[in-house]
Coordinates of C-alpha atoms and ligand atoms in Angstrom, one line a residue:
M1 CA -49.9 41.0 -29.2
Q2 CA -48.2 40.0 -32.5
S3 CA -49.8 36.9 -34.0
S4 CA -48.1 34.2 -35.6
N5 CA -49.2 35.3 -38.8
E6 CA -48.1 38.7 -38.7
G7 CA -44.6 38.2 -37.6
I8 CA -41.2 37.0 -39.0
I9 CA -42.3 33.3 -38.6
D10 CA -43.6 31.5 -41.4
R11 CA -45.3 27.9 -39.9
T12 CA -44.5 26.1 -43.1
T13 CA -41.1 27.1 -43.3
V14 CA -40.1 26.2 -39.8
I15 CA -41.8 23.2 -39.8
N16 CA -40.1 22.0 -43.0
T17 CA -36.8 23.0 -41.4
Y18 CA -37.5 21.1 -38.3
L19 CA -38.2 18.0 -40.5
K20 CA -35.1 18.3 -42.7
N21 CA -32.9 19.0 -39.4
R22 CA -34.2 15.9 -37.8
Q23 CA -33.7 13.9 -40.9
K24 CA -30.0 15.3 -41.0
T25 CA -29.1 14.3 -37.5
Q26 CA -30.7 10.7 -37.9
E27 CA -28.4 10.3 -40.9
L28 CA -25.4 11.3 -39.0
F29 CA -26.0 8.7 -36.6
A30 CA -27.0 6.2 -38.8
L31 CA -23.0 6.7 -40.2
L32 CA -22.0 4.7 -37.0
S33 CA -22.4 1.1 -36.2
S34 CA -24.4 0.2 -33.0
D35 CA -21.2 -0.6 -31.0
A36 CA -20.4 3.1 -31.0
Y37 CA -23.4 4.1 -29.3
Y38 CA -21.8 4.5 -25.5
E39 CA -18.6 5.7 -27.0
Q40 CA -16.9 8.8 -25.6
P41 CA -14.7 9.8 -28.7
I42 CA -13.9 13.2 -26.9
P43 CA -13.1 12.8 -23.3
L44 CA -14.3 16.4 -22.6
R45 CA -17.6 15.6 -23.8
H46 CA -20.7 13.3 -23.0
P47 CA -21.0 9.8 -24.7
I48 CA -22.9 9.6 -28.2
V49 CA -25.9 8.3 -26.5
F50 CA -26.3 11.9 -25.0
Y51 CA -26.4 13.7 -28.0
E52 CA -29.5 11.6 -29.6
G53 CA -31.5 12.6 -26.4
H54 CA -30.1 16.0 -25.8
I55 CA -31.2 17.7 -29.2
P56 CA -34.9 16.9 -28.7
A57 CA -34.8 17.4 -25.2
F58 CA -33.3 20.9 -25.4
S59 CA -36.0 21.6 -27.9
V60 CA -38.8 20.9 -25.3
N61 CA -37.2 22.3 -22.5
C62 CA -36.6 25.5 -24.3
L63 CA -39.6 25.9 -26.6
L64 CA -42.1 23.8 -25.0
K65 CA -41.7 24.0 -21.3
K66 CA -40.2 27.6 -21.2
G67 CA -41.6 29.3 -24.2
L68 CA -45.1 27.9 -24.3
G69 CA -45.5 26.9 -20.6
L70 CA -46.3 23.3 -21.5
V71 CA -45.5 20.2 -19.8
G72 CA -42.5 18.2 -20.9
I73 CA -42.5 14.5 -21.8
D74 CA -40.4 12.9 -19.4
P75 CA -38.7 15.2 -16.5
E76 CA -36.0 12.7 -15.8
L77 CA -35.2 12.5 -19.4
E78 CA -35.1 16.2 -19.8
L79 CA -32.9 16.7 -16.8
L80 CA -30.5 14.2 -17.7
F81 CA -30.2 15.4 -21.4
A82 CA -30.3 18.9 -20.5
R83 CA -27.1 20.3 -21.1
G84 CA -23.7 19.3 -22.6
I85 CA -20.3 19.8 -21.0
D86 CA -17.3 22.1 -21.6
P87 CA -15.0 21.3 -18.8
S88 CA -11.4 22.2 -18.8
D89 CA -9.9 19.1 -18.2
K90 CA -10.6 15.1 -18.0
Q91 CA -10.6 15.4 -14.3
A92 CA -13.6 17.8 -14.3
A93 CA -15.3 16.0 -17.0
Q94 CA -15.2 12.8 -14.9
R95 CA -16.9 14.8 -12.1
C96 CA -19.8 15.6 -14.1
G97 CA -19.8 12.0 -15.7
I98 CA -22.8 9.9 -15.4
K99 CA -22.6 6.2 -14.9
T100 CA -25.6 4.8 -16.7
W101 CA -27.0 6.2 -19.9
P102 CA -30.5 4.6 -21.0
D103 CA -30.7 2.0 -24.0
Q104 CA -31.1 3.3 -27.4
E105 CA -34.5 2.4 -27.6
I106 CA -35.8 4.4 -24.5
V107 CA -33.7 7.6 -26.3
Q108 CA -35.3 7.1 -29.6
D109 CA -38.9 6.6 -28.0
Y110 CA -38.1 9.7 -26.2
A111 CA -37.0 11.7 -29.5
R112 CA -39.9 10.6 -31.5
S113 CA -42.3 11.6 -28.5
A114 CA -40.6 14.8 -28.6
D115 CA -40.8 15.3 -32.4
V116 CA -44.6 14.9 -32.4
A117 CA -45.3 17.4 -29.7
I118 CA -42.9 19.9 -31.3
L119 CA -44.3 19.7 -34.5
K120 CA -48.0 20.0 -33.0
A121 CA -46.5 23.3 -31.1
L122 CA -44.9 24.7 -34.5
K123 CA -48.3 23.9 -36.0
V124 CA -50.8 25.3 -34.0
S125 CA -49.5 27.0 -30.6
M126 CA -48.6 31.0 -30.5
I127 CA -44.8 30.5 -31.0
E128 CA -44.4 34.2 -31.9
S129 CA -45.4 36.6 -29.5
D130 CA -43.8 39.6 -27.8
L131 CA -45.6 38.9 -24.6
N132 CA -43.0 36.4 -23.5
P133 CA -39.2 37.1 -24.4
V134 CA -38.3 33.6 -25.3
L135 CA -41.2 33.8 -28.0
D136 CA -40.3 37.3 -28.8
R137 CA -39.7 37.6 -32.8
G138 CA -39.9 33.8 -32.9
Q139 CA -36.5 33.5 -30.7
G140 CA -37.3 30.0 -29.1
V141 CA -38.2 28.4 -32.6
F142 CA -35.1 29.7 -34.1
T143 CA -33.2 28.7 -31.1
I144 CA -34.1 25.1 -31.3
L145 CA -33.5 25.1 -35.3
E146 CA -30.0 26.5 -34.9
H147 CA -29.2 24.4 -31.9
E148 CA -29.7 21.4 -34.0
V149 CA -27.5 22.5 -36.8
M150 CA -25.0 23.5 -34.3
H151 CA -24.8 20.1 -32.8
Q152 CA -24.8 18.4 -36.4
E153 CA -21.3 20.0 -36.4
T154 CA -20.1 18.6 -32.9
L155 CA -21.5 15.3 -34.1
L156 CA -19.3 15.1 -37.1
Y157 CA -16.1 16.3 -35.4
M158 CA -16.9 13.8 -32.5
W159 CA -17.4 10.8 -35.4
H160 CA -14.2 11.9 -36.8
R161 CA -12.6 10.5 -33.5
I162 CA -14.2 7.1 -33.6
A163 CA -12.4 4.4 -35.0
L164 CA -13.0 4.0 -39.1
R165 CA -14.4 0.3 -38.7
N166 CA -17.2 1.6 -36.6
K167 CA -18.4 3.9 -39.5
E168 CA -19.9 3.5 -42.9
C169 CA -19.1 5.8 -45.6
P170 CA -22.0 7.0 -47.4
V171 CA -21.9 6.0 -51.4
E172 CA -22.6 9.5 -52.6
A173 CA -19.4 11.0 -50.3
E174 CA -16.9 12.6 -52.4
F175 CA -13.1 13.8 -51.5
L176 CA -11.1 16.2 -53.1
V177 CA -7.5 15.1 -52.2
N178 CA -5.4 16.5 -55.1
G179 CA -4.6 20.1 -55.6
L180 CA -1.7 22.2 -56.0
V181 CA -0.6 24.0 -53.3
P182 CA -0.6 27.8 -54.5
K183 CA 2.4 30.1 -53.9
R184 CA 1.8 31.9 -50.5
E185 CA 0.9 35.3 -51.1
M186 CA -0.4 38.0 -48.9
V187 CA -2.7 41.3 -50.1
R188 CA -2.8 44.5 -48.4
V189 CA -6.2 45.5 -46.8
P190 CA -6.1 49.2 -46.6
K191 CA -7.4 51.2 -43.4
G192 CA -11.3 51.1 -43.2
R193 CA -14.2 50.7 -41.1
V194 CA -15.7 47.4 -39.6
T195 CA -19.1 46.4 -38.8
L196 CA -19.3 43.6 -36.2
G197 CA -22.5 42.5 -34.9
S198 CA -25.9 43.5 -36.0
E199 CA -29.0 44.9 -34.6
I200 CA -31.8 42.7 -33.6
K201 CA -34.2 44.0 -36.2
E202 CA -31.9 43.9 -39.1
I203 CA -31.6 40.1 -39.1
P204 CA -34.6 37.4 -38.4
F205 CA -32.6 35.7 -35.6
G206 CA -29.1 35.8 -34.2
W207 CA -27.5 34.5 -31.3
D208 CA -27.2 36.9 -28.2
N209 CA -23.4 37.5 -28.7
E210 CA -24.2 38.7 -32.0
F211 CA -25.6 41.8 -30.6
P212 CA -25.6 44.8 -30.8
T213 CA -23.8 46.2 -33.5
C214 CA -20.3 47.2 -32.7
I215 CA -18.6 49.7 -35.3
I216 CA -14.9 50.2 -35.3
D217 CA -14.1 53.3 -37.7
D218 CA -10.3 53.1 -38.3
V219 CA -8.9 49.7 -38.5
P220 CA -5.3 50.2 -39.5
A221 CA -4.3 48.8 -42.9
F222 CA -2.7 45.1 -42.5
D223 CA -1.3 42.4 -44.9
I224 CA -3.1 39.0 -44.8
D225 CA -2.5 35.6 -46.3
I226 CA -4.7 35.0 -49.6
Y227 CA -4.8 31.3 -48.7
N228 CA -5.0 29.5 -45.2
I229 CA -2.0 27.6 -44.0
T230 CA -1.7 24.1 -45.6
N231 CA -0.5 21.2 -44.2
Q232 CA 2.6 21.8 -46.6
D233 CA 3.1 24.7 -44.7
Y234 CA 2.8 23.6 -41.3
M235 CA 4.7 20.6 -42.1
A236 CA 8.0 23.2 -42.4
F237 CA 7.0 24.3 -38.8
V238 CA 6.9 20.7 -37.3
E239 CA 10.3 19.8 -39.3
A240 CA 11.9 22.9 -38.0
G241 CA 11.4 21.5 -34.3
G242 CA 8.5 24.3 -33.6
Y243 CA 7.1 22.1 -31.1
S244 CA 10.0 21.9 -28.7
R245 CA 10.7 25.6 -29.1
P246 CA 9.0 27.1 -26.0
E247 CA 10.1 30.7 -27.1
L248 CA 7.4 30.4 -30.2
W249 CA 4.6 29.5 -27.9
S250 CA 2.7 31.5 -25.4
P251 CA 3.9 30.3 -21.6
K252 CA 0.6 28.8 -21.3
G253 CA 0.2 27.4 -24.7
F254 CA 3.4 25.6 -24.3
Q255 CA 2.4 24.3 -20.8
R256 CA -0.9 22.8 -22.3
K257 CA 1.3 21.1 -25.2
Q258 CA 3.6 19.3 -22.7
V259 CA 0.6 18.1 -20.9
S260 CA -1.2 17.1 -24.0
G261 CA 2.0 15.4 -25.2
F262 CA 1.3 16.7 -28.6
E263 CA 4.2 16.7 -31.2
H264 CA 1.8 17.4 -34.3
P265 CA -1.6 18.4 -35.1
L266 CA -4.1 16.0 -34.0
F267 CA -5.7 15.3 -37.6
W268 CA -2.0 14.1 -38.6
E269 CA -1.0 10.5 -38.0
R270 CA 2.3 8.8 -38.5
Q271 CA 2.4 5.5 -40.4
G272 CA 5.9 4.2 -40.6
D273 CA 8.0 7.2 -42.4
R274 CA 4.8 8.7 -43.5
W275 CA 2.5 11.7 -42.6
M276 CA -1.1 10.5 -42.9
W277 CA -4.3 12.6 -42.4
R278 CA -7.2 11.1 -40.4
G279 CA -10.3 11.8 -42.6
M280 CA -13.6 11.0 -41.6
F281 CA -13.7 7.8 -43.2
D282 CA -10.4 7.1 -44.3
Q283 CA -6.6 7.8 -43.8
F284 CA -5.1 9.7 -46.6
E285 CA -1.2 10.4 -47.4
L286 CA -1.3 14.0 -45.8
P287 CA -2.9 16.2 -48.3
A288 CA -0.3 19.2 -48.9
S289 CA -3.1 21.8 -50.4
W290 CA -5.5 21.4 -47.7
P291 CA -5.8 23.7 -44.7
V292 CA -4.2 22.4 -41.6
Y293 CA -6.3 21.9 -38.6
V294 CA -5.0 23.3 -35.2
T295 CA -5.4 24.7 -32.0
H296 CA -5.2 28.2 -31.3
D297 CA -1.8 27.6 -29.2
E298 CA -0.4 25.6 -32.6
A299 CA -1.5 28.8 -34.8
M300 CA 0.1 31.2 -32.7
A301 CA 3.2 29.4 -32.6
Y302 CA 3.4 28.9 -36.2
A303 CA 2.5 32.6 -36.7
T304 CA 5.2 33.5 -34.2
W305 CA 7.8 31.4 -36.1
K306 CA 6.7 33.3 -39.4
G307 CA 7.4 36.8 -37.5
M308 CA 3.5 37.2 -37.9
R309 CA 0.4 37.0 -35.6
L310 CA -3.3 35.9 -36.1
P311 CA -6.0 38.3 -37.1
S312 CA -8.1 39.7 -34.6
E313 CA -11.9 39.4 -35.2
V314 CA -11.9 42.9 -36.4
E315 CA -9.2 42.1 -39.3
F316 CA -10.9 39.1 -39.9
H317 CA -14.2 41.1 -40.8
R318 CA -12.3 43.9 -42.7
A319 CA -10.7 40.8 -44.9
A320 CA -13.9 39.1 -45.3
Y321 CA -16.6 41.8 -45.7
G322 CA -14.6 44.8 -46.3
T323 CA -14.6 46.6 -49.6
P324 CA -12.4 49.2 -51.5
D325 CA -15.4 51.6 -51.5
N326 CA -16.1 50.8 -48.0
V327 CA -19.7 49.5 -48.1
E328 CA -19.4 46.1 -46.2
R329 CA -20.7 43.1 -47.8
Y330 CA -23.1 40.6 -46.2
Y331 CA -20.8 37.6 -47.3
P332 CA -17.2 37.7 -48.4
W333 CA -18.6 37.3 -52.2
G334 CA -21.1 40.0 -52.2
D335 CA -24.7 39.8 -51.2
T336 CA -26.0 36.7 -52.8
K337 CA -26.9 33.6 -50.4
P338 CA -24.5 31.2 -49.8
D339 CA -24.7 28.0 -52.3
K340 CA -22.2 25.1 -53.0
K341 CA -20.1 27.6 -55.4
R342 CA -19.0 29.8 -52.5
G343 CA -17.1 27.4 -50.2
N344 CA -16.9 24.3 -48.6
F345 CA -19.6 24.1 -46.0
G346 CA -23.1 22.8 -45.5
F347 CA -21.8 18.9 -45.8
Q348 CA -20.6 19.0 -49.4
Y349 CA -17.7 17.2 -47.9
Y350 CA -16.8 15.2 -44.9
D351 CA -13.1 16.6 -44.9
P352 CA -11.5 19.9 -46.1
V353 CA -10.5 20.4 -50.0
P354 CA -7.4 22.2 -51.5
V355 CA -7.2 25.8 -50.6
G356 CA -8.6 28.2 -53.2
S357 CA -10.9 25.7 -54.8
Y358 CA -13.9 28.4 -54.7
P359 CA -12.6 31.4 -56.7
D360 CA -16.5 32.4 -56.5
G361 CA -16.1 32.8 -52.8
T362 CA -13.3 35.2 -52.6
S363 CA -13.2 38.5 -50.5
A364 CA -13.2 42.0 -52.3
W365 CA -9.7 41.9 -51.5
G366 CA -8.9 38.2 -53.2
V367 CA -9.1 36.9 -50.1
T368 CA -10.0 33.1 -50.3
D369 CA -11.7 30.6 -48.3
L370 CA -12.8 33.0 -45.4
V371 CA -16.2 31.3 -45.2
G372 CA -15.9 27.5 -45.6
N373 CA -13.0 24.8 -45.1
G374 CA -12.5 25.4 -41.6
W375 CA -13.3 28.1 -39.1
E376 CA -10.7 30.7 -38.6
W377 CA -8.6 31.2 -35.5
T378 CA -8.4 34.6 -34.4
S379 CA -6.5 36.4 -31.8
T380 CA -9.9 37.8 -30.0
V381 CA -10.8 36.5 -26.7
F382 CA -14.4 35.7 -26.7
H383 CA -16.7 38.5 -25.1
G384 CA -19.7 40.4 -25.6
F385 CA -20.1 43.5 -27.3
S386 CA -20.9 46.7 -25.2
G387 CA -24.6 46.5 -24.8
F388 CA -24.5 42.4 -24.5
K389 CA -28.0 40.8 -23.0
A390 CA -28.2 37.2 -22.5
M391 CA -31.0 35.8 -24.6
A392 CA -34.2 34.7 -22.7
S393 CA -34.4 31.4 -24.8
Y394 CA -30.9 30.2 -23.8
P395 CA -29.3 32.7 -21.2
E396 CA -26.0 30.4 -20.6
Y397 CA -25.5 30.1 -24.1
S398 CA -22.6 32.7 -24.3
A399 CA -22.6 34.2 -21.0
D400 CA -21.0 30.8 -19.6
F401 CA -18.1 31.4 -22.1
F402 CA -16.9 34.9 -21.3
D403 CA -14.4 33.6 -19.1
G404 CA -10.9 34.8 -20.8
D405 CA -10.2 31.2 -21.7
H406 CA -12.1 31.0 -25.2
F407 CA -11.3 32.6 -28.5
V408 CA -13.5 33.7 -31.4
V409 CA -13.6 31.8 -34.5
K410 CA -15.3 33.0 -37.9
G411 CA -16.3 31.7 -41.0
A412 CA -17.1 28.1 -41.4
S413 CA -16.1 24.4 -41.6
P414 CA -17.4 21.7 -44.1
A415 CA -19.9 20.6 -41.5
T416 CA -21.4 24.2 -40.8
G417 CA -24.9 24.6 -42.0
H418 CA -26.1 27.2 -44.4
C419 CA -28.4 28.9 -41.6
L420 CA -25.1 29.6 -39.3
I421 CA -23.4 31.5 -42.5
R422 CA -23.9 34.9 -41.8
R423 CA -21.6 37.8 -41.0
S424 CA -22.8 38.5 -37.4
F425 CA -22.2 34.6 -36.6
R426 CA -19.6 33.8 -33.9
N427 CA -18.1 30.7 -32.7
W428 CA -15.5 30.0 -29.9
F429 CA -13.4 27.5 -28.8
R430 CA -10.5 27.0 -25.8
P431 CA -7.2 27.6 -27.2
D432 CA -6.0 24.1 -26.8
Y433 CA -9.3 22.1 -28.2
P434 CA -7.9 20.0 -30.9
Y435 CA -10.9 18.4 -32.2
A436 CA -12.5 21.4 -34.1
Y437 CA -12.4 21.9 -37.8
A438 CA -10.3 24.9 -37.6
T439 CA -7.5 26.4 -39.2
F440 CA -5.8 30.1 -39.6
R441 CA -4.0 32.4 -41.8
C442 CA -1.7 34.9 -40.6
V443 CA -1.3 38.8 -40.7
R444 CA 1.5 41.5 -40.3
D445 CA 1.0 45.0 -39.9
A446 CA 1.2 47.1 -43.1
Ligands
LIG1 FE1 -26.8 21.7 -26.9

């Protein structure tokens, strides 16, 4: 048996990370006025109250109960807060709707008790053991830590939808609205090799869809945009009547657009004759140099209009991590760990910044912002790599979404935590999900 002192888990580090995560989550909840607590800013997701209970309840269910065989704290709340929803439409969301949610005090009491129990386990229990797959290589511990960080991003894009009067902007928050719109340029990425995913032993932790390694030897050459598509670029598509030209959209995409009634990106708002950006804490005159945030359907229609297409996951990797000497990097900029000079991620900003603001984050080919400033849509339908095995700590994490109706996004958004910045990390959304911080760039065959 592997003891916790000999494995990859360092108790002091995980305890500090747990505490830091909990504090960050509390700070995010503190941005909202109490009036917003039972609001449901995104109809396809649970109301806000759910998430304050879900994060600790998930940790209890995953690590304490499933991993360590301990009893939980409150079986009813652990059932109520067990799982988020990703239904395909509003009717489906209403079917899983819960009529009465507990008082905030009850939820917060539960969260405090959960923290005490989890911290005790992180201190004294056998949290890394090859006798239980949930604890193998400390999987359960990493699962609860990264799960919370992922939810912090979900919370932020939910908060984005809440009325400005119900949010308070932190004094230290900064905004970079001004920026030159760079000249649109593409760069040739030559034929080469790509490594998707990772081997389990190569990284301390990854989610099941990151394993095993998937090598593609001869990715054909292609041209890729150096900069993300900006609001200014996308405006030309809107003004050209792109939203009423079915030939530019996939048949299903056009149908979805008709149902939603969207005539422009969700983050844009019309005020008189001006276009505005709905920021987290304020409305701005539409910042021309920011990446546009759109759905997969919208991104595809724009690319078609331009006579181009979206990059596949493989092409994204080649552009981000490939090099002229065919040694693949761990990050676009090299192998140095992510820091705030490399991209707009890790909560530096609550909104995007002008494209190309991070010269120290460019890839070997000179492509900017591949990690940060918005997830990047790919044309790849989300599936496991050959040899995929559901993870013991959270078996439904990926497998439930291998339904052909989710697309891979890569990179990171302003609200993506540092721990999720790794080459093998994959995220995914439905093609018409308009709330996420997701942008895109185009490619064409060389
Ligand atoms: Fe969750």
